[in-house]
Amino acid sequence: MIRNDVTAAIAQRRSIRKYTAKPVTDEQLETILECGTLAPSGMNLQQWFVAAVRDPALLKEISALQKEAVLAMPDLPPVMLERAKDPAFDATFGAPVVLIVTAEGSRGSMDACLLGENMVLAAQSLGLGTCISGSVTMAFQGEKGTALLKKLGVPEGYAPVFGITLGEAAEAPEDKPREKKYAII
Ligand SMILES: Cc1cc2nc3c(=O)[nH]c(=O)nc-3n(C[C@H](O)[C@H](O)[C@H](O)COP(=O)(O)O)c2cc1C
């Protein structure tokens, strides 16, 4: 692989599920959010909205609602149910920031994915860890979840696509194996 700053950030990124309490600075957060909005989007419609949550009370509420939603679905994998029952388990891994990535419509979801990866790689380049979390979106189901989305300033018509936990990594996971699922024709 040709190595430069961009390919190094791509190669070195890992999903981080343990964070230190060190805050993410305003400058770091703004850089990450701006890099997100520099992503391509269909017809440049930018059908995304990101709520960057760092208020500890709101982070707690997101985790509590996610765990409540998991416990309401007994058919989920036992590992998820066990963690949701554990009062010490934080569904956002103790990260000081959680980015709730939302989108308008199904086309907006594609835009949101590209914005998300831009933010993840920008964070990596700044020495910060991230983990995309599909399961965090469970916090936004039902009436309480809708009310929480409003509290986060998410515009009407926008739905959560995934979350991104963000902060200083407190673990250094091994890289996960990848298959070569491509062809050069
Ligand atoms: C759409 C999507 C949803 C994910 N949801 C979760 C999740 O809910 N919880 C979690 O711990 N990791 C989640 N991940 C992280 C993946 O488990 C991780 O990217 C994968 O195992 C590869 O590991 P790596 O990111 O360290 O290379 C998600 C990743 C993606 C792309």
PDB file of C-alpha atoms and ligand atoms in Angstrom:
ATOM      1  CA  MET A   1       0.000   0.000   0.000  1.00  0.00           C
ATOM      2  CA  ILE A   2       1.254   3.515  -0.753  1.00  0.00           C
ATOM      3  CA  ARG A   3       1.692   5.244   2.633  1.00  0.00           C
ATOM      4  CA  ASN A   4       0.694   8.845   3.227  1.00  0.00           C
ATOM      5  CA  ASP A   5      -1.215  10.629   6.029  1.00  0.00           C
ATOM      6  CA  VAL A   6      -4.612   9.604   4.642  1.00  0.00           C
ATOM      7  CA  THR A   7      -3.806   5.920   4.012  1.00  0.00           C
ATOM      8  CA  ALA A   8      -2.066   5.729   7.418  1.00  0.00           C
ATOM      9  CA  ALA A   9      -5.194   7.040   9.171  1.00  0.00           C
ATOM     10  CA  ILE A  10      -7.307   4.499   7.270  1.00  0.00           C
ATOM     11  CA  ALA A  11      -4.954   1.626   8.101  1.00  0.00           C
ATOM     12  CA  GLN A  12      -4.486   2.525  11.773  1.00  0.00           C
ATOM     13  CA  ARG A  13      -8.144   3.127  12.685  1.00  0.00           C
ATOM     14  CA  ARG A  14      -9.739   0.559  15.019  1.00  0.00           C
ATOM     15  CA  SER A  15     -13.124   0.558  16.727  1.00  0.00           C
ATOM     16  CA  ILE A  16     -12.485   1.816  20.270  1.00  0.00           C
ATOM     17  CA  ARG A  17     -14.813   0.666  23.042  1.00  0.00           C
ATOM     18  CA  LYS A  18     -12.930   2.070  26.048  1.00  0.00           C
ATOM     19  CA  TYR A  19     -12.127   5.766  26.570  1.00  0.00           C
ATOM     20  CA  THR A  20     -10.271   7.998  29.016  1.00  0.00           C
ATOM     21  CA  ALA A  21     -12.143  10.901  30.620  1.00  0.00           C
ATOM     22  CA  LYS A  22      -9.996  13.446  28.735  1.00  0.00           C
ATOM     23  CA  PRO A  23     -12.340  15.939  27.061  1.00  0.00           C
ATOM     24  CA  VAL A  24     -12.341  16.467  23.302  1.00  0.00           C
ATOM     25  CA  THR A  25     -11.452  20.116  22.697  1.00  0.00           C
ATOM     26  CA  ASP A  26     -13.750  22.518  20.832  1.00  0.00           C
ATOM     27  CA  GLU A  27     -11.124  22.806  18.095  1.00  0.00           C
ATOM     28  CA  GLN A  28     -10.909  19.015  17.687  1.00  0.00           C
ATOM     29  CA  LEU A  29     -14.698  18.637  17.649  1.00  0.00           C
ATOM     30  CA  GLU A  30     -15.218  21.460  15.173  1.00  0.00           C
ATOM     31  CA  THR A  31     -12.489  20.047  12.888  1.00  0.00           C
ATOM     32  CA  ILE A  32     -14.137  16.617  12.950  1.00  0.00           C
ATOM     33  CA  LEU A  33     -17.612  18.032  12.249  1.00  0.00           C
ATOM     34  CA  GLU A  34     -16.305  20.238   9.452  1.00  0.00           C
ATOM     35  CA  CYS A  35     -14.500  17.271   7.855  1.00  0.00           C
ATOM     36  CA  GLY A  36     -17.835  15.419   8.009  1.00  0.00           C
ATOM     37  CA  THR A  37     -19.641  18.148   6.127  1.00  0.00           C
ATOM     38  CA  LEU A  38     -16.905  18.131   3.448  1.00  0.00           C
ATOM     39  CA  ALA A  39     -18.068  14.626   2.427  1.00  0.00           C
ATOM     40  CA  PRO A  40     -19.753  14.190  -0.944  1.00  0.00           C
ATOM     41  CA  SER A  41     -23.554  13.994  -0.960  1.00  0.00           C
ATOM     42  CA  GLY A  42     -26.133  13.236  -3.632  1.00  0.00           C
ATOM     43  CA  MET A  43     -26.722  16.440  -5.633  1.00  0.00           C
ATOM     44  CA  ASN A  44     -24.955  18.206  -2.741  1.00  0.00           C
ATOM     45  CA  LEU A  45     -28.230  18.062  -0.789  1.00  0.00           C
ATOM     46  CA  GLN A  46     -26.347  17.297   2.481  1.00  0.00           C
ATOM     47  CA  GLN A  47     -29.368  15.501   3.935  1.00  0.00           C
ATOM     48  CA  TRP A  48     -27.626  14.970   7.261  1.00  0.00           C
ATOM     49  CA  PHE A  49     -27.624  16.464  10.720  1.00  0.00           C
ATOM     50  CA  VAL A  50     -25.157  15.616  13.484  1.00  0.00           C
ATOM     51  CA  ALA A  51     -25.879  16.139  17.171  1.00  0.00           C
ATOM     52  CA  ALA A  52     -22.492  16.219  18.948  1.00  0.00           C
ATOM     53  CA  VAL A  53     -23.431  15.261  22.494  1.00  0.00           C
ATOM     54  CA  ARG A  54     -21.000  15.949  25.324  1.00  0.00           C
ATOM     55  CA  ASP A  55     -23.390  16.910  28.122  1.00  0.00           C
ATOM     56  CA  PRO A  56     -22.860  14.087  30.687  1.00  0.00           C
ATOM     57  CA  ALA A  57     -26.566  14.044  31.644  1.00  0.00           C
ATOM     58  CA  LEU A  58     -27.609  13.567  28.003  1.00  0.00           C
ATOM     59  CA  LEU A  59     -24.943  10.883  27.472  1.00  0.00           C
ATOM     60  CA  LYS A  60     -26.362   9.029  30.491  1.00  0.00           C
ATOM     61  CA  GLU A  61     -29.883   9.385  29.104  1.00  0.00           C
ATOM     62  CA  ILE A  62     -28.817   7.948  25.722  1.00  0.00           C
ATOM     63  CA  SER A  63     -27.206   4.936  27.425  1.00  0.00           C
ATOM     64  CA  ALA A  64     -30.185   4.369  29.739  1.00  0.00           C
ATOM     65  CA  LEU A  65     -32.731   4.529  26.887  1.00  0.00           C
ATOM     66  CA  GLN A  66     -30.609   2.234  24.701  1.00  0.00           C
ATOM     67  CA  LYS A  67     -30.451  -0.351  27.501  1.00  0.00           C
ATOM     68  CA  GLU A  68     -34.193  -0.025  28.126  1.00  0.00           C
ATOM     69  CA  ALA A  69     -34.871  -0.642  24.401  1.00  0.00           C
ATOM     70  CA  VAL A  70     -32.598  -3.713  24.380  1.00  0.00           C
ATOM     71  CA  LEU A  71     -34.374  -5.198  27.414  1.00  0.00           C
ATOM     72  CA  ALA A  72     -37.723  -4.729  25.660  1.00  0.00           C
ATOM     73  CA  MET A  73     -36.509  -7.079  22.883  1.00  0.00           C
ATOM     74  CA  PRO A  74     -35.886 -10.481  24.520  1.00  0.00           C
ATOM     75  CA  ASP A  75     -34.992 -12.110  21.160  1.00  0.00           C
ATOM     76  CA  LEU A  76     -31.775 -10.114  20.862  1.00  0.00           C
ATOM     77  CA  PRO A  77     -28.442 -11.980  21.326  1.00  0.00           C
ATOM     78  CA  PRO A  78     -27.932 -12.955  25.022  1.00  0.00           C
ATOM     79  CA  VAL A  79     -24.687 -10.955  25.186  1.00  0.00           C
ATOM     80  CA  MET A  80     -26.614  -7.762  24.421  1.00  0.00           C
ATOM     81  CA  LEU A  81     -29.293  -8.584  27.011  1.00  0.00           C
ATOM     82  CA  GLU A  82     -26.708  -9.394  29.705  1.00  0.00           C
ATOM     83  CA  ARG A  83     -24.875  -6.107  29.125  1.00  0.00           C
ATOM     84  CA  ALA A  84     -28.149  -4.152  29.180  1.00  0.00           C
ATOM     85  CA  LYS A  85     -28.971  -5.690  32.579  1.00  0.00           C
ATOM     86  CA  ASP A  86     -25.589  -4.648  33.996  1.00  0.00           C
ATOM     87  CA  PRO A  87     -25.940  -1.246  35.758  1.00  0.00           C
ATOM     88  CA  ALA A  88     -22.186  -0.653  35.225  1.00  0.00           C
ATOM     89  CA  PHE A  89     -22.411  -1.075  31.441  1.00  0.00           C
ATOM     90  CA  ASP A  90     -22.393   2.173  29.481  1.00  0.00           C
ATOM     91  CA  ALA A  91     -23.888   1.735  26.008  1.00  0.00           C
ATOM     92  CA  THR A  92     -21.659   4.584  24.772  1.00  0.00           C
ATOM     93  CA  PHE A  93     -18.472   3.045  26.249  1.00  0.00           C
ATOM     94  CA  GLY A  94     -17.719   5.981  28.544  1.00  0.00           C
ATOM     95  CA  ALA A  95     -16.817   8.202  25.589  1.00  0.00           C
ATOM     96  CA  PRO A  96     -16.789  11.937  26.384  1.00  0.00           C
ATOM     97  CA  VAL A  97     -18.584  12.685  23.101  1.00  0.00           C
ATOM     98  CA  VAL A  98     -21.178  10.798  21.087  1.00  0.00           C
ATOM     99  CA  LEU A  99     -22.009  11.968  17.580  1.00  0.00           C
ATOM    100  CA  ILE A 100     -25.585  11.094  16.691  1.00  0.00           C
ATOM    101  CA  VAL A 101     -25.631  10.994  12.895  1.00  0.00           C
ATOM    102  CA  THR A 102     -29.115  11.520  11.464  1.00  0.00           C
ATOM    103  CA  ALA A 103     -30.434  11.731   7.920  1.00  0.00           C
ATOM    104  CA  GLU A 104     -33.485  12.781   5.976  1.00  0.00           C
ATOM    105  CA  GLY A 105     -34.915   9.904   3.892  1.00  0.00           C
ATOM    106  CA  SER A 106     -33.138   6.823   2.553  1.00  0.00           C
ATOM    107  CA  ARG A 107     -30.927   8.807   0.164  1.00  0.00           C
ATOM    108  CA  GLY A 108     -29.869  10.923   3.097  1.00  0.00           C
ATOM    109  CA  SER A 109     -28.677   7.746   4.829  1.00  0.00           C
ATOM    110  CA  MET A 110     -26.082   7.220   2.095  1.00  0.00           C
ATOM    111  CA  ASP A 111     -24.856  10.797   2.553  1.00  0.00           C
ATOM    112  CA  ALA A 112     -24.738  10.274   6.321  1.00  0.00           C
ATOM    113  CA  CYS A 113     -22.535   7.175   5.970  1.00  0.00           C
ATOM    114  CA  LEU A 114     -19.988   9.124   3.925  1.00  0.00           C
ATOM    115  CA  LEU A 115     -20.053  12.021   6.402  1.00  0.00           C
ATOM    116  CA  GLY A 116     -19.567   9.501   9.222  1.00  0.00           C
ATOM    117  CA  GLU A 117     -16.479   7.895   7.723  1.00  0.00           C
ATOM    118  CA  ASN A 118     -14.966  11.335   7.059  1.00  0.00           C
ATOM    119  CA  MET A 119     -15.444  12.172  10.755  1.00  0.00           C
ATOM    120  CA  VAL A 120     -13.995   8.844  11.905  1.00  0.00           C
ATOM    121  CA  LEU A 121     -10.873   9.322   9.779  1.00  0.00           C
ATOM    122  CA  ALA A 122     -10.511  12.972  10.804  1.00  0.00           C
ATOM    123  CA  ALA A 123     -10.654  11.865  14.458  1.00  0.00           C
ATOM    124  CA  GLN A 124      -8.028   9.183  13.791  1.00  0.00           C
ATOM    125  CA  SER A 125      -5.747  11.792  12.185  1.00  0.00           C
ATOM    126  CA  LEU A 126      -6.088  13.905  15.368  1.00  0.00           C
ATOM    127  CA  GLY A 127      -5.108  10.968  17.567  1.00  0.00           C
ATOM    128  CA  LEU A 128      -8.655  10.294  18.794  1.00  0.00           C
ATOM    129  CA  GLY A 129     -10.535   7.003  18.883  1.00  0.00           C
ATOM    130  CA  THR A 130     -14.031   6.253  17.579  1.00  0.00           C
ATOM    131  CA  CYS A 131     -16.541   3.444  17.272  1.00  0.00           C
ATOM    132  CA  ILE A 132     -19.510   3.457  14.924  1.00  0.00           C
ATOM    133  CA  SER A 133     -22.512   2.220  16.869  1.00  0.00           C
ATOM    134  CA  GLY A 134     -25.661   1.013  15.192  1.00  0.00           C
ATOM    135  CA  SER A 135     -27.076  -0.126  18.515  1.00  0.00           C
ATOM    136  CA  VAL A 136     -27.023   3.387  20.003  1.00  0.00           C
ATOM    137  CA  THR A 137     -29.865   4.326  17.632  1.00  0.00           C
ATOM    138  CA  MET A 138     -32.147   2.075  19.727  1.00  0.00           C
ATOM    139  CA  ALA A 139     -32.160   4.880  22.302  1.00  0.00           C
ATOM    140  CA  PHE A 140     -34.326   6.931  19.950  1.00  0.00           C
ATOM    141  CA  GLN A 141     -37.285   4.559  19.649  1.00  0.00           C
ATOM    142  CA  GLY A 142     -40.725   5.331  21.052  1.00  0.00           C
ATOM    143  CA  GLU A 143     -41.996   8.491  22.693  1.00  0.00           C
ATOM    144  CA  LYS A 144     -39.033   8.982  25.035  1.00  0.00           C
ATOM    145  CA  GLY A 145     -36.604   8.514  22.152  1.00  0.00           C
ATOM    146  CA  THR A 146     -38.448  11.046  19.981  1.00  0.00           C
ATOM    147  CA  ALA A 147     -38.414  13.535  22.855  1.00  0.00           C
ATOM    148  CA  LEU A 148     -34.663  12.995  23.288  1.00  0.00           C
ATOM    149  CA  LEU A 149     -34.060  13.626  19.561  1.00  0.00           C
ATOM    150  CA  LYS A 150     -35.912  16.940  19.927  1.00  0.00           C
ATOM    151  CA  LYS A 151     -33.776  17.811  22.968  1.00  0.00           C
ATOM    152  CA  LEU A 152     -30.679  17.195  20.804  1.00  0.00           C
ATOM    153  CA  GLY A 153     -31.927  19.703  18.234  1.00  0.00           C
ATOM    154  CA  VAL A 154     -32.449  17.133  15.474  1.00  0.00           C
ATOM    155  CA  PRO A 155     -34.715  18.682  12.813  1.00  0.00           C
ATOM    156  CA  GLU A 156     -38.171  17.225  12.101  1.00  0.00           C
ATOM    157  CA  GLY A 157     -37.996  14.442   9.469  1.00  0.00           C
ATOM    158  CA  TYR A 158     -34.443  13.393  10.324  1.00  0.00           C
ATOM    159  CA  ALA A 159     -33.875   9.914  11.789  1.00  0.00           C
ATOM    160  CA  PRO A 160     -30.759   8.479  13.475  1.00  0.00           C
ATOM    161  CA  VAL A 161     -28.620   6.309  11.186  1.00  0.00           C
ATOM    162  CA  PHE A 162     -25.802   5.463  13.620  1.00  0.00           C
ATOM    163  CA  GLY A 163     -23.843   6.920  16.497  1.00  0.00           C
ATOM    164  CA  ILE A 164     -20.094   7.487  16.758  1.00  0.00           C
ATOM    165  CA  THR A 165     -18.411   7.343  20.143  1.00  0.00           C
ATOM    166  CA  LEU A 166     -15.449   9.719  20.256  1.00  0.00           C
ATOM    167  CA  GLY A 167     -12.615  10.382  22.671  1.00  0.00           C
ATOM    168  CA  GLU A 168      -9.105   9.477  23.724  1.00  0.00           C
ATOM    169  CA  ALA A 169      -8.635   5.711  23.398  1.00  0.00           C
ATOM    170  CA  ALA A 170      -8.027   3.728  26.585  1.00  0.00           C
ATOM    171  CA  GLU A 171      -7.364   0.511  24.657  1.00  0.00           C
ATOM    172  CA  ALA A 172      -5.356  -0.523  21.600  1.00  0.00           C
ATOM    173  CA  PRO A 173      -7.240  -3.368  19.898  1.00  0.00           C
ATOM    174  CA  GLU A 174      -5.584  -5.648  17.339  1.00  0.00           C
ATOM    175  CA  ASP A 175      -6.643  -5.146  13.747  1.00  0.00           C
ATOM    176  CA  LYS A 176      -9.547  -7.330  12.642  1.00  0.00           C
ATOM    177  CA  PRO A 177      -8.989  -9.603   9.616  1.00  0.00           C
ATOM    178  CA  ARG A 178     -10.234  -8.362   6.241  1.00  0.00           C
ATOM    179  CA  GLU A 179     -11.026 -10.398   3.148  1.00  0.00           C
ATOM    180  CA  LYS A 180      -9.967  -9.136  -0.268  1.00  0.00           C
ATOM    181  CA  LYS A 181     -13.505  -8.657  -1.579  1.00  0.00           C
ATOM    182  CA  TYR A 182     -12.678  -6.830  -4.763  1.00  0.00           C
ATOM    183  CA  ALA A 183     -11.500  -7.508  -8.268  1.00  0.00           C
ATOM    184  CA  ILE A 184      -9.431  -5.525 -10.731  1.00  0.00           C
ATOM    185  CA  ILE A 185     -10.829  -6.320 -14.155  1.00  0.00           C
TER     186      ILE A 185
HETATM  187  C1  LIG B   1     -22.914   0.122  10.519  1.00  0.00           C
HETATM  188  C2  LIG B   1     -22.057  -0.295  11.691  1.00  0.00           C
HETATM  189  C3  LIG B   1     -22.653  -0.553  12.909  1.00  0.00           C
HETATM  190  C4  LIG B   1     -21.864  -0.908  14.011  1.00  0.00           C
HETATM  191  N1  LIG B   1     -22.462  -1.090  15.227  1.00  0.00           N
HETATM  192  C5  LIG B   1     -21.714  -1.406  16.299  1.00  0.00           C
HETATM  193  C6  LIG B   1     -22.328  -1.537  17.581  1.00  0.00           C
HETATM  194  O1  LIG B   1     -23.535  -1.369  17.725  1.00  0.00           O
HETATM  195  N2  LIG B   1     -21.534  -1.842  18.623  1.00  0.00           N
HETATM  196  C7  LIG B   1     -20.183  -2.023  18.487  1.00  0.00           C
HETATM  197  O2  LIG B   1     -19.518  -2.296  19.490  1.00  0.00           O
HETATM  198  N3  LIG B   1     -19.561  -1.892  17.280  1.00  0.00           N
HETATM  199  C8  LIG B   1     -20.293  -1.591  16.186  1.00  0.00           C
HETATM  200  N4  LIG B   1     -19.691  -1.413  14.955  1.00  0.00           N
HETATM  201  C9  LIG B   1     -18.227  -1.572  14.824  1.00  0.00           C
HETATM  202  C10 LIG B   1     -17.872  -2.901  14.116  1.00  0.00           C
HETATM  203  O3  LIG B   1     -18.095  -3.970  14.999  1.00  0.00           O
HETATM  204  C11 LIG B   1     -16.396  -2.838  13.657  1.00  0.00           C
HETATM  205  O4  LIG B   1     -16.252  -1.797  12.727  1.00  0.00           O
HETATM  206  C12 LIG B   1     -15.925  -4.150  13.004  1.00  0.00           C
HETATM  207  O5  LIG B   1     -15.935  -5.201  13.936  1.00  0.00           O
HETATM  208  C13 LIG B   1     -14.507  -4.039  12.422  1.00  0.00           C
HETATM  209  O6  LIG B   1     -13.583  -3.658  13.442  1.00  0.00           O
HETATM  210  P1  LIG B   1     -12.700  -2.337  13.285  1.00  0.00           P
HETATM  211  O7  LIG B   1     -13.644  -1.168  13.151  1.00  0.00           O
HETATM  212  O8  LIG B   1     -11.872  -2.254  14.555  1.00  0.00           O
HETATM  213  O9  LIG B   1     -11.856  -2.494  12.062  1.00  0.00           O
HETATM  214  C14 LIG B   1     -20.447  -1.055  13.858  1.00  0.00           C
HETATM  215  C15 LIG B   1     -19.869  -0.752  12.615  1.00  0.00           C
HETATM  216  C16 LIG B   1     -20.650  -0.376  11.553  1.00  0.00           C
HETATM  217  C17 LIG B   1     -19.997  -0.032  10.242  1.00  0.00           C
END
